[in-house]
């Protein structure tokens, strides 16, 4: 069984108004191909190293992970669910391309 794992770390900095406070926003994405019990695609959002959101390819729904961020409304989380699904579909295309480039069979 061949399993391929890709971990992507996206780091951003948020500046709030004219305040001197700097915050960090990180998106951790894990992509796994092959036969596994884990989701193929998982995304976690961290604000100042505190998990604020989660998405995986099984539930296909972005979920708020802190009480204070849940009040953003369903439109906010629906948008993030749709965006995460787009990234998941891109992942599946990338895996097919990489398998072709590296002459890997899609069969197990």
Short mmCIF file of N, CA and C in Angstrom, two decimals:
data_model
loop_
_atom_site.label_atom_id
_atom_site.label_comp_id
_atom_site.label_asym_id
_atom_site.label_seq_id
_atom_site.Cartn_x
_atom_site.Cartn_y
_atom_site.Cartn_z
N UNK A 1 0.85 -1.17 0.00
CA UNK A 1 0.00 0.00 0.00
C UNK A 1 0.89 1.23 0.00
N UNK A 2 0.67 2.12 -0.96
CA UNK A 2 1.43 3.35 -1.04
C UNK A 2 0.58 4.48 -0.47
N UNK A 3 1.15 5.22 0.44
CA UNK A 3 0.45 6.36 1.04
C UNK A 3 1.34 7.58 0.87
N UNK A 4 0.75 8.66 0.40
CA UNK A 4 1.48 9.90 0.20
C UNK A 4 0.86 10.96 1.10
N UNK A 5 1.67 11.64 1.90
CA UNK A 5 1.18 12.65 2.82
C UNK A 5 1.84 13.98 2.48
N UNK A 6 1.03 15.03 2.40
CA UNK A 6 1.53 16.37 2.14
C UNK A 6 1.00 17.29 3.22
N UNK A 7 1.88 18.01 3.86
CA UNK A 7 1.50 18.96 4.90
C UNK A 7 1.87 20.35 4.42
N UNK A 8 0.88 21.22 4.38
CA UNK A 8 1.09 22.58 3.93
C UNK A 8 0.84 23.52 5.10
N UNK A 9 1.75 24.45 5.30
CA UNK A 9 1.62 25.43 6.36
C UNK A 9 1.56 26.81 5.74
N UNK A 10 0.46 27.49 5.97
CA UNK A 10 0.31 28.83 5.46
C UNK A 10 0.27 29.76 6.66
N UNK A 11 1.16 30.74 6.69
CA UNK A 11 1.25 31.64 7.83
C UNK A 11 0.93 33.06 7.35
N UNK A 12 0.09 33.71 8.09
CA UNK A 12 -0.25 35.09 7.77
C UNK A 12 -0.20 35.92 9.03
N UNK A 13 -0.13 37.21 8.87
CA UNK A 13 -0.14 38.13 10.00
C UNK A 13 -1.31 39.08 9.83
N UNK A 14 -2.09 39.22 10.88
CA UNK A 14 -3.22 40.12 10.87
C UNK A 14 -2.88 41.34 11.70
N UNK A 15 -3.17 42.50 11.18
CA UNK A 15 -2.97 43.74 11.92
C UNK A 15 -4.34 44.33 12.21
N UNK A 16 -4.59 44.66 13.45
CA UNK A 16 -5.89 45.15 13.87
C UNK A 16 -5.86 46.66 13.97
N UNK A 17 -6.57 47.35 13.06
CA UNK A 17 -6.70 48.80 13.09
C UNK A 17 -5.39 49.53 13.27
N UNK A 18 -5.38 50.54 14.13
CA UNK A 18 -4.17 51.31 14.39
C UNK A 18 -3.45 50.79 15.63
N UNK A 19 -3.93 49.71 16.16
CA UNK A 19 -3.33 49.11 17.34
C UNK A 19 -1.97 48.49 16.98
N UNK A 20 -1.11 48.40 17.97
CA UNK A 20 0.21 47.80 17.76
C UNK A 20 0.19 46.29 17.98
N UNK A 21 -1.00 45.72 18.14
CA UNK A 21 -1.13 44.29 18.39
C UNK A 21 -1.00 43.52 17.08
N UNK A 22 -0.16 42.52 17.05
CA UNK A 22 0.00 41.66 15.89
C UNK A 22 -0.53 40.27 16.24
N UNK A 23 -1.32 39.71 15.33
CA UNK A 23 -1.87 38.37 15.51
C UNK A 23 -1.35 37.48 14.40
N UNK A 24 -1.33 36.20 14.63
CA UNK A 24 -0.91 35.27 13.58
C UNK A 24 -2.08 34.36 13.21
N UNK A 25 -2.24 34.14 11.91
CA UNK A 25 -3.25 33.25 11.38
C UNK A 25 -2.53 32.17 10.60
N UNK A 26 -2.75 30.91 10.97
CA UNK A 26 -2.09 29.79 10.31
C UNK A 26 -3.16 28.82 9.82
N UNK A 27 -2.93 28.28 8.63
CA UNK A 27 -3.79 27.24 8.08
C UNK A 27 -2.92 26.00 7.87
N UNK A 28 -3.23 24.94 8.55
CA UNK A 28 -2.49 23.68 8.39
C UNK A 28 -3.35 22.73 7.56
N UNK A 29 -2.79 22.24 6.48
CA UNK A 29 -3.51 21.35 5.58
C UNK A 29 -2.75 20.04 5.48
N UNK A 30 -3.45 18.94 5.69
CA UNK A 30 -2.85 17.62 5.54
C UNK A 30 -3.60 16.89 4.43
N UNK A 31 -2.86 16.38 3.47
CA UNK A 31 -3.43 15.65 2.36
C UNK A 31 -2.82 14.25 2.34
N UNK A 32 -3.67 13.24 2.25
CA UNK A 32 -3.20 11.85 2.26
C UNK A 32 -3.83 11.12 1.08
N UNK A 33 -3.02 10.39 0.33
CA UNK A 33 -3.56 9.56 -0.74
C UNK A 33 -3.30 8.10 -0.39
N UNK A 34 -4.05 7.24 -1.02
CA UNK A 34 -3.91 5.82 -0.76
C UNK A 34 -5.01 5.34 0.17
N UNK A 35 -4.98 4.06 0.47
CA UNK A 35 -5.99 3.48 1.33
C UNK A 35 -5.62 3.74 2.78
N UNK A 36 -6.48 4.47 3.48
CA UNK A 36 -6.24 4.81 4.87
C UNK A 36 -7.57 5.04 5.57
N UNK A 37 -7.56 4.95 6.89
CA UNK A 37 -8.78 5.22 7.65
C UNK A 37 -8.94 6.71 7.95
N UNK A 38 -7.92 7.50 7.66
CA UNK A 38 -7.96 8.93 7.91
C UNK A 38 -8.60 9.66 6.73
N UNK A 39 -9.14 10.86 6.95
CA UNK A 39 -9.67 11.65 5.84
C UNK A 39 -8.55 11.98 4.85
N UNK A 40 -8.88 12.03 3.56
CA UNK A 40 -7.87 12.37 2.54
C UNK A 40 -7.38 13.80 2.72
N UNK A 41 -8.25 14.68 3.17
CA UNK A 41 -7.94 16.11 3.25
C UNK A 41 -8.43 16.64 4.60
N UNK A 42 -7.54 17.31 5.31
CA UNK A 42 -7.88 17.92 6.60
C UNK A 42 -7.28 19.32 6.65
N UNK A 43 -8.07 20.29 7.09
CA UNK A 43 -7.59 21.66 7.23
C UNK A 43 -7.93 22.16 8.63
N UNK A 44 -6.95 22.79 9.28
CA UNK A 44 -7.14 23.35 10.61
C UNK A 44 -6.68 24.80 10.56
N UNK A 45 -7.48 25.70 11.12
CA UNK A 45 -7.12 27.12 11.18
C UNK A 45 -6.77 27.48 12.62
N UNK A 46 -5.63 28.16 12.78
CA UNK A 46 -5.16 28.58 14.09
C UNK A 46 -5.02 30.10 14.12
N UNK A 47 -5.59 30.74 15.12
CA UNK A 47 -5.41 32.17 15.33
C UNK A 47 -4.66 32.32 16.64
N UNK A 48 -3.47 32.89 16.57
CA UNK A 48 -2.59 33.00 17.74
C UNK A 48 -2.39 31.65 18.42
N UNK A 49 -2.15 30.61 17.60
CA UNK A 49 -1.92 29.24 18.06
C UNK A 49 -3.09 28.62 18.81
N UNK A 50 -4.29 29.13 18.59
CA UNK A 50 -5.52 28.58 19.16
C UNK A 50 -6.40 28.12 18.01
N UNK A 51 -6.81 26.86 18.01
CA UNK A 51 -7.61 26.33 16.91
C UNK A 51 -8.97 27.02 16.87
N UNK A 52 -9.30 27.59 15.70
CA UNK A 52 -10.58 28.29 15.54
C UNK A 52 -11.49 27.62 14.52
N UNK A 53 -10.94 26.75 13.65
CA UNK A 53 -11.77 26.09 12.65
C UNK A 53 -11.19 24.77 12.22
N UNK A 54 -12.06 23.90 11.66
CA UNK A 54 -11.66 22.56 11.24
C UNK A 54 -12.50 22.15 10.03
N UNK A 55 -11.87 21.45 9.08
CA UNK A 55 -12.57 20.89 7.93
C UNK A 55 -11.91 19.57 7.56
N UNK A 56 -12.71 18.56 7.19
CA UNK A 56 -12.13 17.34 6.65
C UNK A 56 -12.97 16.84 5.48
N UNK A 57 -12.38 15.97 4.68
CA UNK A 57 -13.02 15.50 3.45
C UNK A 57 -14.14 14.50 3.70
N UNK A 58 -14.31 14.05 4.91
CA UNK A 58 -15.40 13.13 5.23
C UNK A 58 -16.68 13.91 5.53
N UNK A 59 -16.59 14.89 6.43
CA UNK A 59 -17.78 15.68 6.80
C UNK A 59 -18.09 16.75 5.76
N UNK A 60 -17.05 17.25 5.07
CA UNK A 60 -17.16 18.32 4.06
C UNK A 60 -17.89 19.55 4.61
N UNK A 61 -17.63 19.86 5.87
CA UNK A 61 -18.23 21.02 6.51
C UNK A 61 -17.18 21.69 7.39
N UNK A 62 -17.04 23.01 7.25
CA UNK A 62 -16.14 23.77 8.13
C UNK A 62 -16.85 23.95 9.46
N UNK A 63 -16.12 23.67 10.54
CA UNK A 63 -16.70 23.70 11.88
C UNK A 63 -15.92 24.67 12.76
N UNK A 64 -16.62 25.60 13.43
CA UNK A 64 -15.93 26.49 14.38
C UNK A 64 -15.51 25.70 15.61
N UNK A 65 -14.34 26.00 16.13
CA UNK A 65 -13.82 25.25 17.27
C UNK A 65 -13.70 26.07 18.56
N UNK A 66 -14.10 27.32 18.54
CA UNK A 66 -14.10 28.13 19.75
C UNK A 66 -15.46 28.80 19.90
N UNK A 67 -15.82 29.09 21.12
CA UNK A 67 -17.13 29.68 21.39
C UNK A 67 -17.29 31.06 20.77
N UNK A 68 -16.25 31.89 20.86
CA UNK A 68 -16.38 33.26 20.42
C UNK A 68 -16.48 33.40 18.90
N UNK A 69 -16.00 32.42 18.15
CA UNK A 69 -16.05 32.51 16.69
C UNK A 69 -17.34 31.92 16.13
N UNK A 70 -18.10 31.19 16.92
CA UNK A 70 -19.34 30.59 16.46
C UNK A 70 -20.40 31.62 16.13
N UNK A 71 -20.29 32.82 16.67
CA UNK A 71 -21.26 33.86 16.42
C UNK A 71 -21.14 34.54 15.08
N UNK A 72 -20.24 34.10 14.21
CA UNK A 72 -20.05 34.72 12.90
C UNK A 72 -21.18 34.42 11.93
N UNK A 73 -22.05 33.52 12.24
CA UNK A 73 -23.19 33.22 11.38
C UNK A 73 -22.90 32.11 10.40
N UNK A 74 -23.98 31.54 9.87
CA UNK A 74 -23.87 30.40 8.96
C UNK A 74 -23.24 30.78 7.64
N UNK A 75 -23.47 32.00 7.15
CA UNK A 75 -22.89 32.41 5.87
C UNK A 75 -21.37 32.31 5.89
N UNK A 76 -20.76 32.72 6.99
CA UNK A 76 -19.31 32.66 7.14
C UNK A 76 -18.81 31.23 7.03
N UNK A 77 -19.46 30.30 7.74
CA UNK A 77 -19.01 28.91 7.75
C UNK A 77 -19.38 28.18 6.47
N UNK A 78 -20.52 28.57 5.84
CA UNK A 78 -20.87 28.00 4.54
C UNK A 78 -19.82 28.38 3.50
N UNK A 79 -19.38 29.63 3.52
CA UNK A 79 -18.33 30.09 2.59
C UNK A 79 -17.05 29.30 2.80
N UNK A 80 -16.65 29.11 4.05
CA UNK A 80 -15.42 28.37 4.33
C UNK A 80 -15.56 26.89 3.97
N UNK A 81 -16.74 26.33 4.11
CA UNK A 81 -16.96 24.94 3.69
C UNK A 81 -16.78 24.83 2.18
N UNK A 82 -17.39 25.76 1.42
CA UNK A 82 -17.27 25.73 -0.04
C UNK A 82 -15.83 25.94 -0.48
N UNK A 83 -15.13 26.87 0.16
CA UNK A 83 -13.73 27.12 -0.17
C UNK A 83 -12.86 25.89 0.11
N UNK A 84 -13.10 25.24 1.23
CA UNK A 84 -12.33 24.04 1.58
C UNK A 84 -12.60 22.90 0.61
N UNK A 85 -13.84 22.79 0.14
CA UNK A 85 -14.17 21.75 -0.85
C UNK A 85 -13.41 22.01 -2.14
N UNK A 86 -13.28 23.27 -2.54
CA UNK A 86 -12.50 23.62 -3.75
C UNK A 86 -11.05 23.19 -3.57
N UNK A 87 -10.46 23.48 -2.39
CA UNK A 87 -9.07 23.06 -2.13
C UNK A 87 -8.94 21.54 -2.14
N UNK A 88 -9.94 20.85 -1.62
CA UNK A 88 -9.93 19.39 -1.61
C UNK A 88 -9.95 18.85 -3.05
N UNK A 89 -10.77 19.45 -3.92
CA UNK A 89 -10.83 19.03 -5.32
C UNK A 89 -9.50 19.30 -6.03
N UNK A 90 -8.87 20.43 -5.70
CA UNK A 90 -7.54 20.73 -6.27
C UNK A 90 -6.52 19.69 -5.83
N UNK A 91 -6.60 19.28 -4.57
CA UNK A 91 -5.71 18.24 -4.06
C UNK A 91 -5.84 16.96 -4.88
N UNK A 92 -7.08 16.55 -5.14
CA UNK A 92 -7.30 15.32 -5.88
C UNK A 92 -6.69 15.42 -7.29
N UNK A 93 -6.79 16.59 -7.91
CA UNK A 93 -6.19 16.79 -9.23
C UNK A 93 -4.67 16.76 -9.15
N UNK A 94 -4.11 17.38 -8.09
CA UNK A 94 -2.65 17.38 -7.92
C UNK A 94 -2.13 15.96 -7.76
N UNK A 95 -2.81 15.16 -6.97
CA UNK A 95 -2.37 13.78 -6.75
C UNK A 95 -2.35 13.02 -8.08
N UNK A 96 -3.38 13.18 -8.90
CA UNK A 96 -3.40 12.51 -10.20
C UNK A 96 -2.23 12.97 -11.07
N UNK A 97 -1.95 14.28 -11.04
CA UNK A 97 -0.82 14.81 -11.81
C UNK A 97 0.50 14.29 -11.32
N UNK A 98 0.68 14.24 -10.00
CA UNK A 98 1.93 13.74 -9.44
C UNK A 98 2.11 12.26 -9.73
N UNK A 99 1.02 11.49 -9.65
CA UNK A 99 1.11 10.07 -9.98
C UNK A 99 1.54 9.88 -11.43
N UNK A 100 1.03 10.71 -12.33
CA UNK A 100 1.43 10.64 -13.73
C UNK A 100 2.89 11.04 -13.90
N UNK A 101 3.29 12.17 -13.28
CA UNK A 101 4.68 12.65 -13.42
C UNK A 101 5.70 11.66 -12.88
N UNK A 102 5.37 11.00 -11.78
CA UNK A 102 6.31 10.07 -11.16
C UNK A 102 6.05 8.62 -11.58
N UNK A 103 5.21 8.44 -12.65
CA UNK A 103 4.94 7.13 -13.21
C UNK A 103 4.42 6.15 -12.16
N UNK A 104 3.48 6.62 -11.35
CA UNK A 104 2.89 5.78 -10.31
C UNK A 104 1.52 5.30 -10.76
N UNK A 105 1.23 4.07 -10.51
CA UNK A 105 -0.05 3.50 -10.85
C UNK A 105 -1.09 3.93 -9.82
N UNK A 106 -2.32 4.14 -10.27
CA UNK A 106 -3.41 4.50 -9.35
C UNK A 106 -3.97 3.27 -8.66
N UNK A 107 -3.61 2.08 -9.12
CA UNK A 107 -4.11 0.85 -8.50
C UNK A 107 -3.30 0.55 -7.25
N UNK A 108 -3.88 -0.23 -6.36
CA UNK A 108 -3.17 -0.56 -5.12
C UNK A 108 -2.29 -1.73 -5.36
#
